Short mmCIF file of C-alpha atoms in Angstrom, two decimals:
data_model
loop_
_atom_site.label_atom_id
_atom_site.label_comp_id
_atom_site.label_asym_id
_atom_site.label_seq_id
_atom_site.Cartn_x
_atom_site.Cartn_y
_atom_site.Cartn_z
CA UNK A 14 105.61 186.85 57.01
CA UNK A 15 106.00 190.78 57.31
CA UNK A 16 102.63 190.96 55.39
CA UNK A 17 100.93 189.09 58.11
CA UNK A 18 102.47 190.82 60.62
CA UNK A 19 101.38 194.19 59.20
CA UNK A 20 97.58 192.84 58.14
CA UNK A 21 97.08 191.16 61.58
CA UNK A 22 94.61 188.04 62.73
CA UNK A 23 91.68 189.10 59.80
CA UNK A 24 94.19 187.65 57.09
CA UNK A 25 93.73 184.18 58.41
CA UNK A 26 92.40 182.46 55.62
CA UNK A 27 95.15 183.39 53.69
CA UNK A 28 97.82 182.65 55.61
CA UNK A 29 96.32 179.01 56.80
CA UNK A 30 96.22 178.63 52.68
CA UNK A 31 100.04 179.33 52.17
CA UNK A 32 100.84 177.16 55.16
CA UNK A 33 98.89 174.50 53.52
CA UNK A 34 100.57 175.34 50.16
CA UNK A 35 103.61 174.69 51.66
CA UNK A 36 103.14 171.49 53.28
CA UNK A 37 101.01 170.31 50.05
CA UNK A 38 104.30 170.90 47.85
CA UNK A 39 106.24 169.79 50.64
CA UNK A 40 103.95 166.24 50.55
CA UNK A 41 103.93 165.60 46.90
CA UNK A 42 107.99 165.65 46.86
CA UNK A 43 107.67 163.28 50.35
CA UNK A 44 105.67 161.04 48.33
CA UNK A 45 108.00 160.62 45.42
CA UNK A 46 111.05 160.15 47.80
CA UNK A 47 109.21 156.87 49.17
CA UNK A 48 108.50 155.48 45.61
CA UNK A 49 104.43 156.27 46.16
CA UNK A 50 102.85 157.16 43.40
CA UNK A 51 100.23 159.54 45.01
CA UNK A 52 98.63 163.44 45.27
CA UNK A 53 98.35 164.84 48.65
CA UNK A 54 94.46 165.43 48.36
CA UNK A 55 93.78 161.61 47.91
CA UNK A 56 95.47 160.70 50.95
CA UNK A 57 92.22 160.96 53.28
CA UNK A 58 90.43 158.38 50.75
CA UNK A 59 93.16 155.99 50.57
CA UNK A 60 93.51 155.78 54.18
CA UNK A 61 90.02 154.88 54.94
CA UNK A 62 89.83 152.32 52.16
CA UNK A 63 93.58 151.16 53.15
CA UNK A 64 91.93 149.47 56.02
CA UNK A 65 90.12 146.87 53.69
CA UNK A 66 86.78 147.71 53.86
CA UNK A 67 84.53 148.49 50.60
CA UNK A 68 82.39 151.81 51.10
CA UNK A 69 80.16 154.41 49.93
CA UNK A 70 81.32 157.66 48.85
CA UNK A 71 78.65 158.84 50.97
CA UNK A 72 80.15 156.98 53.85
CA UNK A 73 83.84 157.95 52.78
CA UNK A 74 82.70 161.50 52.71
CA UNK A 75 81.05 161.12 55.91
CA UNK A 76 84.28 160.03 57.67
CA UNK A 77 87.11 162.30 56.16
CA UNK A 78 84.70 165.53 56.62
CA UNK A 79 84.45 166.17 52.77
CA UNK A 80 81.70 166.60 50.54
CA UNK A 81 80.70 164.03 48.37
CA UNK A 82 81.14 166.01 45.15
CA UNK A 83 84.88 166.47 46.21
CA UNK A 84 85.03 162.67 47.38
CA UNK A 85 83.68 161.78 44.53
CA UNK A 86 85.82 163.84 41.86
CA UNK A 87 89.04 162.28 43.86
CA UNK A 88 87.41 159.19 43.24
CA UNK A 89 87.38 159.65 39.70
CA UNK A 90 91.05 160.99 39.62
CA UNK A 91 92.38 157.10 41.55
CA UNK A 92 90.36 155.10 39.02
CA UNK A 93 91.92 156.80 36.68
CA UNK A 94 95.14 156.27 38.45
CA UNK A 95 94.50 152.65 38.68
CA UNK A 96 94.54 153.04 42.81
CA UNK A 97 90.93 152.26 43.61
CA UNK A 98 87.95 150.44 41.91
CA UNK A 99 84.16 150.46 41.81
CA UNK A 100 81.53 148.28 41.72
CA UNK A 101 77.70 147.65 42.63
CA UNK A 102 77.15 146.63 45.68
CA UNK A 103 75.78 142.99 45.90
CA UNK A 104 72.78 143.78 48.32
CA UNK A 105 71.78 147.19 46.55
CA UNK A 106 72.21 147.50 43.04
CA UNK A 107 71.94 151.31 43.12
CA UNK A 108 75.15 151.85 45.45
CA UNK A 109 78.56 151.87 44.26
CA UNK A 110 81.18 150.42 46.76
CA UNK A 111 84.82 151.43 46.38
CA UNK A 112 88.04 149.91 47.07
CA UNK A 113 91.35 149.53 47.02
CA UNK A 114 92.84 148.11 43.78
CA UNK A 115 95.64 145.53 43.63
CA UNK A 116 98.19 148.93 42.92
CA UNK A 117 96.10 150.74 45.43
CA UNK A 118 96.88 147.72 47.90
CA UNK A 119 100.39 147.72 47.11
CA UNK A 120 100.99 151.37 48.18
CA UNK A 121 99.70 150.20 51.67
CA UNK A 122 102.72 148.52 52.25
CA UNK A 123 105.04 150.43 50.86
CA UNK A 124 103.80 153.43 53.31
CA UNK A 125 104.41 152.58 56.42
CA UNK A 126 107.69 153.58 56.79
CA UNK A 127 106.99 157.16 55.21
CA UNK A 128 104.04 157.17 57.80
CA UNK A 129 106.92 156.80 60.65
CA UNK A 130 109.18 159.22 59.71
CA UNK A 131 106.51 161.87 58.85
CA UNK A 132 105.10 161.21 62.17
CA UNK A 133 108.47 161.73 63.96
CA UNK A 134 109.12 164.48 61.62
CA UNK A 135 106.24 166.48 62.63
CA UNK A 136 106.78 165.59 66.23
CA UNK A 137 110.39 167.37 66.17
CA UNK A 138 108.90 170.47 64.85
CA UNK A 139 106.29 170.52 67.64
CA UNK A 140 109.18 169.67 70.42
CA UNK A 141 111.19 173.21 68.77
CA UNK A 142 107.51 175.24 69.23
CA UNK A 143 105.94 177.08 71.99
CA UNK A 144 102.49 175.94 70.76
CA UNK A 145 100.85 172.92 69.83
CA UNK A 146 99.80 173.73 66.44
CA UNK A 147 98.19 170.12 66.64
CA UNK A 148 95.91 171.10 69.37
CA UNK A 149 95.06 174.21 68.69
CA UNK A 150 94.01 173.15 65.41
CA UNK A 151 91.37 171.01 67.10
CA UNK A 152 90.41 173.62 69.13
CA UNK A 153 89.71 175.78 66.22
CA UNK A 154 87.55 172.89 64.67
CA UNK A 155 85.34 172.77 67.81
CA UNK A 156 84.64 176.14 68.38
CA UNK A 157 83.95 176.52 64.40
CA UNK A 158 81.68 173.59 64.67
CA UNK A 159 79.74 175.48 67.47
CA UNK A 160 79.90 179.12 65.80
CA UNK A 161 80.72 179.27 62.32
CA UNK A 162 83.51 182.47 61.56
CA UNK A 163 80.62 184.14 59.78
CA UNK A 164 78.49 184.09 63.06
CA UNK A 165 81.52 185.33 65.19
CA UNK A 166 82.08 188.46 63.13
CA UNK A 167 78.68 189.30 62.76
CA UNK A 168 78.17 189.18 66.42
CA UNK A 169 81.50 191.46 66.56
CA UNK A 170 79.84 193.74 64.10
CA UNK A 171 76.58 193.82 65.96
CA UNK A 172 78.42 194.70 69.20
CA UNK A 173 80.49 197.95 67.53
CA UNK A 174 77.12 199.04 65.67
CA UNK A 175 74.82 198.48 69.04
CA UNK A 176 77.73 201.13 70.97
CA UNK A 177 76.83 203.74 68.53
CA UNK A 178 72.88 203.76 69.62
CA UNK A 179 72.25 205.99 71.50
CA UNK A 180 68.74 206.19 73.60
CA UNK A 181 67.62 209.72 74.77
CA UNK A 182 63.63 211.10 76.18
CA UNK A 183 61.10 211.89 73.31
CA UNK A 184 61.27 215.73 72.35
CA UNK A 185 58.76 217.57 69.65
CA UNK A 186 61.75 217.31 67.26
CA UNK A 187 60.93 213.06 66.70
CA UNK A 188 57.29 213.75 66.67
CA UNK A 189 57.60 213.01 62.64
CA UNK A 190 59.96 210.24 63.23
CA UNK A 191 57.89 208.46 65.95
CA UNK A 192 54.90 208.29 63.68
CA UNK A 193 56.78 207.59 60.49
CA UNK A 194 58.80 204.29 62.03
CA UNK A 195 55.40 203.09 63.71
CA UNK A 196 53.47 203.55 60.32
CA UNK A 197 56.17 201.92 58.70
CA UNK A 198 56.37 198.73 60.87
CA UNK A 199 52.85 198.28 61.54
CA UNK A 200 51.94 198.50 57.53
CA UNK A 201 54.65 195.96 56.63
CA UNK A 202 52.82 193.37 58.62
CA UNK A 203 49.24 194.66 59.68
CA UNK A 204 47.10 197.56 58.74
CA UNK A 205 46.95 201.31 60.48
CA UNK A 206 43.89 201.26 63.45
CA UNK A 207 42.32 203.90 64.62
CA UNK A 208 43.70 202.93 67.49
CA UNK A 209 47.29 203.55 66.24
CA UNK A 210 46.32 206.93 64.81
CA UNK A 211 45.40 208.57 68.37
CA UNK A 212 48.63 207.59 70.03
CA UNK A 213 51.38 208.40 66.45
CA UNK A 214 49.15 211.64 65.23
CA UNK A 215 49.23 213.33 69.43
CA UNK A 216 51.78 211.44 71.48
CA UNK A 217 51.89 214.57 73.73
CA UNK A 218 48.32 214.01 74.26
CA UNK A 219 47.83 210.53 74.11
CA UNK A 220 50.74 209.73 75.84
CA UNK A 221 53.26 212.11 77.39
CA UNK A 222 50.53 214.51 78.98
CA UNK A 223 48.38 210.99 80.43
CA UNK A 224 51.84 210.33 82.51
CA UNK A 225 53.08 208.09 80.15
CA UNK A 226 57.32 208.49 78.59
CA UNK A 227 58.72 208.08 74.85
CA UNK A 228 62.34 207.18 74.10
CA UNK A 229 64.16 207.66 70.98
CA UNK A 230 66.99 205.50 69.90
CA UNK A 231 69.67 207.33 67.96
CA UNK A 232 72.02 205.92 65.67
CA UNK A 233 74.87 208.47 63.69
CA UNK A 234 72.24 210.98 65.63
CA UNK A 235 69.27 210.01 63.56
CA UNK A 236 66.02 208.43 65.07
CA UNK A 237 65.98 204.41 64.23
CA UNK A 238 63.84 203.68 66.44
CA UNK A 239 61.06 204.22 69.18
CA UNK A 240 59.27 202.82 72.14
CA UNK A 241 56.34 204.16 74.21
CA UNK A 242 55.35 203.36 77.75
CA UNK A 243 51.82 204.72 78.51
CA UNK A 244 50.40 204.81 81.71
CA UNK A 245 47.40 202.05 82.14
CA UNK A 246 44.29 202.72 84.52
CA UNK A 247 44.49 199.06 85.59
CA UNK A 248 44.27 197.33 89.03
CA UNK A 249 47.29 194.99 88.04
CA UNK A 250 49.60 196.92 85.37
CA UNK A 251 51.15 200.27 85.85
CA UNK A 252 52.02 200.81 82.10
CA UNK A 253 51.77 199.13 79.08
CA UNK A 254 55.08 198.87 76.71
CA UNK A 255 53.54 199.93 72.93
CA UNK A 256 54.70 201.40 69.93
CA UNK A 257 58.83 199.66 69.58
CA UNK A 258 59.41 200.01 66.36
CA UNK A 259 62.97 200.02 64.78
CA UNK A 260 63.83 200.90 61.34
CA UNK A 261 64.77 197.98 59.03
CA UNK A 262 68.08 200.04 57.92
CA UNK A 263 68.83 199.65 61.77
CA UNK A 264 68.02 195.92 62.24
CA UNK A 265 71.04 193.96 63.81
CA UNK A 266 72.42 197.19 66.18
CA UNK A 267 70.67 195.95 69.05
CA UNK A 268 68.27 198.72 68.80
CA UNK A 269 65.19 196.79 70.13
CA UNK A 270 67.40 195.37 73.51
CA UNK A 271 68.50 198.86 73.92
CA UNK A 272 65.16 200.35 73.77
CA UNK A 273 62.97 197.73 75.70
CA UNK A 274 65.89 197.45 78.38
CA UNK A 275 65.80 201.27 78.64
CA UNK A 276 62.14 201.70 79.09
CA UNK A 277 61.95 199.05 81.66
CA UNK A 278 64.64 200.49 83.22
CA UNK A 279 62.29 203.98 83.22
CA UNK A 280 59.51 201.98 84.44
CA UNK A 281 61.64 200.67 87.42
CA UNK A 282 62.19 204.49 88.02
CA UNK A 283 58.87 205.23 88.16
CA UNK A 284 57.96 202.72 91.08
CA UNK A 285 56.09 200.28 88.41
CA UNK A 286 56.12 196.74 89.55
CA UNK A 287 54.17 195.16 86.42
CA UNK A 288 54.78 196.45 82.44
CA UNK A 289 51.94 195.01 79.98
CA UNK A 290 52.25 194.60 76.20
CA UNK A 291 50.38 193.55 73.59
CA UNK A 292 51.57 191.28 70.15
CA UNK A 293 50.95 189.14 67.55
CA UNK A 294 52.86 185.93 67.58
CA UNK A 295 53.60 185.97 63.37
CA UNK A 296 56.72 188.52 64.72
CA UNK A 297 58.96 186.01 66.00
CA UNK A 298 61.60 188.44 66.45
CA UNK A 299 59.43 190.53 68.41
CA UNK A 300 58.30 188.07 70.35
CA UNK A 301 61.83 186.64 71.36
CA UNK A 302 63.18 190.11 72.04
CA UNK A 303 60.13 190.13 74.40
CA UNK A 304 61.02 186.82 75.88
CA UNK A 305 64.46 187.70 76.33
CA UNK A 306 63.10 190.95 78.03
CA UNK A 307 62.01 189.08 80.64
CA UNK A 308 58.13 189.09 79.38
CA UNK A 309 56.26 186.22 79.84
CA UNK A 310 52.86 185.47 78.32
CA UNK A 311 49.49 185.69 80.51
CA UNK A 312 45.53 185.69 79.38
CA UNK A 313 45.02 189.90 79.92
CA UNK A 314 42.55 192.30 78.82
CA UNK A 315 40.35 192.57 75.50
CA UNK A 316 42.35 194.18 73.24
CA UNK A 317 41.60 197.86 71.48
CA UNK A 318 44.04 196.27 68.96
CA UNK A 319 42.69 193.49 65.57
CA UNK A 320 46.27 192.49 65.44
CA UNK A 321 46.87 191.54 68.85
CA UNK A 322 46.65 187.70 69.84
CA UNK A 323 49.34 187.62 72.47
CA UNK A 324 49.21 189.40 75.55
CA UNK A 325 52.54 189.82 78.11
CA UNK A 326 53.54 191.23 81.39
CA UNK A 327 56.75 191.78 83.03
CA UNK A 328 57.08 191.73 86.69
CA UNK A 329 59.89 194.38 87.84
#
């Protein structure tokens, strides 16, 4: 086990495989000592047909957690075996319905007394551990079930990347890089206004001289993405949250949370009580990053924007 010890926990697999090895070579010599002619991996079929009941293989895949290619190939191998048998089922001709042969039937008996003293067997080991492998195995299934492993590491992964982001105030520097993410985003889905033009080709003008703020989010110190709050002339709204854009090399960093949570955060500073934006309800992802912002949607003002078919407000 010195491997393990050395690799740590992200060997897993591999060492729940040689464990499983193990007891698998383990089994098939358990098997032969009680006279049963069987293979490990057709134990989980035999038991569900060993309680006399003809089934499916969809049904028998259902119940053992396997899928029915694999149920069915172990099928296959106990035919061949002489353990199990098919036939059509009487009440629909296009179903096959397997059971237990006469040799399959004869194993039932002769296992119940290996089925004893594996069961004590494997509850000496547990009374000599600290853990209950037995449990935690089922707590491993459930939380699995819930998350897969895949979703749990990239989750992990999105968490280390999204510490690396860094959000800082617009500076002349990112004038290129505020245009060139907008440009890109908006032409991936829409088509450049004119109204897009004013605010990416002067921000200083359009925006940061008018009262408004940019932020920059930084990633390995290079600009992935950008969001603009710009000061509104409205009754209701202090500012309006526009131009978040993220660069699809940065997607899954948490660069969009970061930046709306920052500017809000800015607009908080500022005294605002209400933030407005403006959307189109094709970017889902937008959208639920808006949702999950706190944004919720309201009937606002025409819109200087073709795309635009949503309309949100936050309350601070």
């Amino acid at each position: 086990m010195s491997f393990f010890d050395t690799v740590g926990k992200f060997a897993v697999g591999s060492r729940l495989r040689l464990l499983t090895e193990k007891i698998t070579e383990d089994a098939t010599q358990i098997y032969n000592m009680y006279g049963v002619d069987m293979n490990p991996k057709w134990f989980p079929v035999f038991y569900v047909l060993s309680r006399g009941e003809a089934m499916t293989i969809t049904a028998i895949a259902k119940e053992i957690g396997h899928s029915h290619p694999s149920v069915s190939k172990i099928i296959s191998e106990m035919v061949d075996k002489g353990l199990v048998k098919e036939k059509k089922d009487k009440a629909d001709g296009r179903r096959n319905m397997v059971s237990l042969s006469a040799k399959g039937k004869e194993i039932t008996g002769k296992i119940e007394d290996q089925y004893t003293d594996v069961r004590n067997a494997i509850e000496a080991i547990s009374a000599n551990t600290t853990h209950d492998l037995w449990k935690a195995i089922a707590e491993w299934e459930f939380l699995l079930e819930q998350k897969s492993l895949l979703r749990w590491v990239q989750e992990q992964k999105k968490e280390r990347e999204s510490r690396k982001v860094k959000i800082v105030d617009y500076q002349p520097a990112y004038q290129q890089a505020f245009k060139d993410l907008n440009v890109e985003w908006i032409s991936t889905y829409f088509k450049m206004e004119e109204a897009d033009y004013k605010a990416l080709d002067n921000p200083q003008g359009y925006i940061l001289d008018n009262g408004g703020h940019i932020l920059v989010a930084l990633y390995d110190d290079v600009p992935v993405g950008v969001c603009a709050l710009i000061k509104m002339k409205d009754p209701e709204y202090d500012y309006e949250l526009a131009k978040m854009a993220v660069s699809p090399a940065a997607q899954g960093k948490s660069v969009g949370w970061l930046l709306g949570s920052a500017i809000l955060e800015k607009a908080r500073s500022l005294g605002a009580k209400k933030v407005y934006l403006e959307s189109n309800t094709i970017l889902k992802p937008a959208i639920n990053l808006y949702h999950k912002l706190g944004f919720e949607k309201i009937v606002g003002h025409p819109s200087p924007y073709e795309r635009c078919n949503i309309q949100m407000e936050r309350v601070l």
